[in-house]
Amino acid sequence: MRGVGGDGGWRREVVPGRGGVRRAGAGRQLRPHGARQGPAVREARRAVRSRGALPAAVPEVPLPHPHQLRLPQAGRRLQGRQPDKDKHVSSDRNNFLRLCVLKVTQQSEKHLEKILNVDEFVKRVFSVIHSNDPVARAITLRMLGSMASIIPERKNAHHSIRQSLDSHDNVEVEAAIFAAANFSAQSKDFAAGICNKISEMIQGLATPVDLKLKLIPILQHMHHDASLASSSRQLLQQLVTSYPSTKMVIVTLHTFTLLAASSLVDIPKQVQLLLQYLKNDPRKAVKRLAIQDLKLLANKTPHTWTRENIQALCESALHTPYDSLKLGMLSVLSTLSGTIAIKQYFSSAPGTAATTARSFDLVKLAQECCYHNNRGIAAHGVRILTNISASCQEKDLLPLEQDAVFGLESLLVLCSQDGSPGAQATLKITLTCMVKLVKSRPHLSQSVVESLLTQLHSAQDAARILMCHCLAAIAMQLPVLADGMLGDLMDLYKVIGRSATDKKQELLVSLATVIFVSSQKALSSEIKTVIKQQLENVSNGWTAYRIARQASRMGNHDMARELYQSLLTQVASEHFYFWLNSLKEFSHAEQCLTGLQEDNYSSALSCIAEALKSYHKGIASLTAASTPLNPLSFQCGFVKLRIDLLQAFSQLICTCNSLKTSPPPAIATTIAMTSGNDLQRCGRISNQMKLSMEEFRNLAARYGDLYQSSFDADSATLRNVELQQQSCLLISHAIEALILDPESANFQEYTSNGTAHVESEYERRMMSVFNRVLEEVESLNRKYAPVSYLHTACLCSAVIALLKVPLSFQRYFFQKLQSTSIKLALSPSPRNPAEPIAVQNNQQLALKVEGVVQHGSKPGLFRKIQSVCLNVSSVLQSKSGQDYKIPIDNMSNEMEQRVEPHNDYFSTQFLLNFVILGTHNITVESSVIDSNGIVWKTGPKTTIFVKSLEDPYSQQVRLQQQQGQPSSQQQQQRIAYSRF
């Protein structure tokens, strides 16, 4: 920038360390020290000098935000513009622009792996580290620290950080500490090399205390091997005893805990150390830190807690006079009470009277806290009692159960009358404990439900909604709501329906859910009338739709059909109209199946035909309701399978009836003896049963595919799909055991599943049908030889029993709480998707597959992605030229790789051979593997075309052979091509 006086040889340059302006290359200044500077530069200096933070009003570098860019574009744009900016920064020494670039880099942390040329990127950034300006070096160090995930093993960066730790400028030292912490977390070599340096600085007398407080947290990353963790732990132990100040003890203890939790070494010793400080140190801040770290270790490694540790924590909680500290200790104990640690605490030890008395200290503490005037303490007390009652079922804990029930009831009365957020949070804990207690101790369900119904009339609206959710959860597990209780709910429903506030609308839905759960078998006309009247008076369309949705989930399809019918004229979009119309048809179809009778097979066929008619209408409307953004793939797949299942049931009943209409001929026995197939004596029914069995097995496989493709579904929906699959397998097994192969039928693997714990009334009824059908099939298999009318009647009865259970449309059919999708990008990729990529047949194609995992508003709600499985396959579509003898190994490509996403990004490469000339179709399909190792076929599937061309040399040789050219000339041509 030229000077004012017209001197073209002068250039103004701001020197942050000194202030003022000087000529480029000259030593003397044009302005004295402390001369006036621009406000932006002063703000940047102040921010960097303070703690290395960025100024609040720093404008962004003119780069698009990384999240607005496509897959690899964010990293490449940052890579492309970063060198130019740094070149400008290096020439003009403008720290303000460096700060802007640093801010963009930190915001783009998840996209740094997409940078293609990392070496060039680091080279442009690293050149500033040799500047004589300490602020510029500090910004560069922070830049390197922010890039530690992609350059963890760069030795020049390691060396620069190590050198900067010895700087006399505090800003540069703090930046070096930031970079050292980031590199220590990523690189084992750097952590091992810097550990001694950090130890010397911490123990050195010349290092200020505030700098030591910043250096100590670096030691939490020294967990890469046992020896490094051990030496760091020894240093921290010395610091705790040498520096007893509050800040030093807090920082050291917390670093101690993080190191132990990461290295999984000496965790019991760390628990003992924290308990020692909690008991002996009089400072509240230290006690709070000890409780916080104990909570961390209780969540991460509860199995390492011994009985003595829990006992020491109980004693501290019993003797502390401060409610805030008691609340923290009870929080740790309530966390431990829900894990295996509570079983270790109550385990019988060869023991003495002292050991037996000690095992009740936790119970004594919980009983004292159940009625505490602090709601949080009381909530943790009842949670501990609930967890003890649920975990230690082999012990006689009747007094504890009663204490837990009384404590829960007192908290329910206290919190249901208070509408404050703290009371509502405590009420949620109380209701969760009620559900858990009833699930583990079913004999307590009646008293718990009665207390909930009693308190429901006088509670606040917000509390009523939570209490209705609790009642529904209990009723889903156990049939505890009697007809008298249903009358109380209807009276409350009438009272609530007089108001139209938002809370009342929510309460209408919650109460209707409880009513549907309590009367899943049949809904009386009186209840239907009351619900519809209240909806017509005060509710809006959304409330009516939610109630109809709950009715579909609970199997009350007649009520759901009427509500869907009333909503058809209240929507403003044709897609919504078709969606509601499809739901109405599905509900009508399931309602038709409720009229099935046990022994009337002809009426069963007519009911199934009527249901199929409605289902076909519904699937047409459902297809019309789908959009490109919302394709309704799960809904369409589920309904199509239901249609095919009903058709298979109908065909099976017709096949069973064919035994009457077309019995085996008189010579069937002779035909069976002649052909050697014993099934031929049963006539044509044997072949029809074989086809029917294969059809049911095919349906079971399709249900399994639907299960695997539903990664985002909740557990209840997946269980529903699994039950449909099991019903198909049950019928196929019954056909095989009764008719096709009675001798080799095995019932053991099917009957063992009936003892599993059920989660809903629908599952309970389905499992009851499964067990009853298996018992009948097993008894017939032992008594009678196939095929008789008893066998066909048993199969028809099994079909009718399965269809009489009302189908439950679970949450994922209506609502998607978790959303996960994968976006793939292939390179090389053609400009036109239909245009093939040209590859010579003597070369390999390096196919790079990049992907981004996209999440919704609640990522990982039900399950998380552990790794992504990529499958690449190629198929020859069309040949070109003559056929040659090609090795079988080179005719196809089938490859699979598993990659772990980092910051929701993954990348890998495949080498593919295309020896056969022609056009090949390459398909890349992705599937995900969750944290439990289960494979989910989520897709997507991407296709590109490759055209394999003959290489010039082989083409020339082939032409020469055809023309009969001498072999010497072929040899010279080969040499020429090799040189080329």
Tab-separated table of N, CA, C and O in Angstrom, residues 13 36 38 63 124 140 164 168 240 354 504 544 570-571 605 616 622 678 691 812 821 825 843 873:
chain	number	residue	atom	x	y	z
A	13	GLU	N	2.925	-1.045	6.796
A	13	GLU	CA	2.760	-2.411	7.302
A	13	GLU	C	2.507	-2.360	8.796
A	13	GLU	O	3.303	-1.758	9.530
A	36	ARG	N	-1.391	5.310	16.251
A	36	ARG	CA	-2.793	4.959	16.094
A	36	ARG	C	-2.968	3.838	15.064
A	36	ARG	O	-2.362	3.878	14.005
A	38	GLY	N	-5.955	0.882	13.225
A	38	GLY	CA	-7.358	0.706	12.895
A	38	GLY	C	-8.097	-0.074	13.972
A	38	GLY	O	-7.509	-0.900	14.677
A	63	LEU	N	-16.064	-17.099	1.986
A	63	LEU	CA	-16.218	-18.501	1.599
A	63	LEU	C	-17.624	-18.946	1.947
A	63	LEU	O	-18.167	-18.506	2.960
A	124	ARG	N	1.259	-24.178	2.693
A	124	ARG	CA	0.896	-22.765	2.682
A	124	ARG	C	0.644	-22.232	4.089
A	124	ARG	O	0.974	-21.095	4.394
A	140	THR	N	-0.953	-19.408	13.630
A	140	THR	CA	-0.556	-20.577	12.847
A	140	THR	C	-0.586	-21.839	13.706
A	140	THR	O	-1.005	-22.912	13.248
A	164	SER	N	7.723	-23.794	20.304
A	164	SER	CA	6.907	-22.668	20.750
A	164	SER	C	6.564	-22.751	22.226
A	164	SER	O	6.227	-21.730	22.841
A	168	HIS	N	8.921	-16.865	24.862
A	168	HIS	CA	8.746	-15.891	25.939
A	168	HIS	C	7.462	-15.085	25.775
A	168	HIS	O	7.173	-14.237	26.617
A	240	VAL	N	-1.039	-33.219	43.064
A	240	VAL	CA	-2.144	-33.113	44.021
A	240	VAL	C	-1.615	-32.855	45.425
A	240	VAL	O	-2.181	-32.057	46.191
A	354	ALA	N	-20.849	-57.562	60.619
A	354	ALA	CA	-20.573	-56.207	60.118
A	354	ALA	C	-20.860	-56.108	58.629
A	354	ALA	O	-21.427	-55.133	58.156
A	504	LYS	N	-55.443	-28.934	26.926
A	504	LYS	CA	-56.614	-29.816	26.924
A	504	LYS	C	-56.628	-30.714	25.690
A	504	LYS	O	-57.012	-31.890	25.770
A	544	ALA	N	-57.977	-34.828	16.268
A	544	ALA	CA	-58.746	-35.994	15.814
A	544	ALA	C	-57.849	-36.983	15.071
A	544	ALA	O	-58.000	-38.214	15.233
A	570	GLN	N	-61.259	-32.148	5.482
A	570	GLN	CA	-60.660	-31.058	6.251
A	570	GLN	C	-59.191	-30.822	5.919
A	570	GLN	O	-58.491	-30.139	6.663
A	571	VAL	N	-58.697	-31.407	4.841
A	571	VAL	CA	-57.298	-31.234	4.475
A	571	VAL	C	-57.227	-30.366	3.223
A	571	VAL	O	-58.164	-30.304	2.420
A	605	LEU	N	-63.460	-66.979	3.998
A	605	LEU	CA	-63.004	-66.613	2.660
A	605	LEU	C	-63.656	-65.316	2.186
A	605	LEU	O	-62.999	-64.465	1.563
A	616	HIS	N	-56.629	-53.205	-1.552
A	616	HIS	CA	-56.214	-52.788	-2.887
A	616	HIS	C	-56.609	-51.335	-3.154
A	616	HIS	O	-55.851	-50.594	-3.796
A	622	LEU	N	-52.472	-44.900	-1.270
A	622	LEU	CA	-51.172	-44.703	-0.634
A	622	LEU	C	-50.091	-44.377	-1.658
A	622	LEU	O	-49.220	-43.533	-1.418
A	678	ASP	N	-44.528	-91.176	-0.996
A	678	ASP	CA	-45.643	-91.504	-0.126
A	678	ASP	C	-46.710	-90.408	-0.124
A	678	ASP	O	-47.860	-90.650	0.205
A	691	LEU	N	-46.605	-76.015	-2.520
A	691	LEU	CA	-46.541	-74.661	-3.065
A	691	LEU	C	-46.914	-73.617	-2.011
A	691	LEU	O	-46.312	-72.544	-1.936
A	812	TYR	N	-43.852	-46.225	13.398
A	812	TYR	CA	-43.064	-45.921	12.200
A	812	TYR	C	-43.935	-45.853	10.956
A	812	TYR	O	-43.532	-45.267	9.952
A	821	SER	N	-29.752	-41.193	6.372
A	821	SER	CA	-29.591	-41.482	4.947
A	821	SER	C	-28.123	-41.323	4.579
A	821	SER	O	-27.368	-40.616	5.254
A	825	ALA	N	-20.965	-40.411	-3.630
A	825	ALA	CA	-20.391	-39.727	-4.790
A	825	ALA	C	-19.275	-40.606	-5.339
A	825	ALA	O	-18.361	-40.996	-4.596
A	843	GLN	N	-5.898	-52.138	-18.353
A	843	GLN	CA	-5.721	-51.259	-17.206
A	843	GLN	C	-6.811	-51.541	-16.178
A	843	GLN	O	-7.833	-52.153	-16.476
A	873	SER	N	-20.135	-54.309	-7.525
A	873	SER	CA	-20.256	-55.435	-8.452
A	873	SER	C	-20.407	-54.881	-9.861
A	873	SER	O	-20.934	-53.786	-10.067
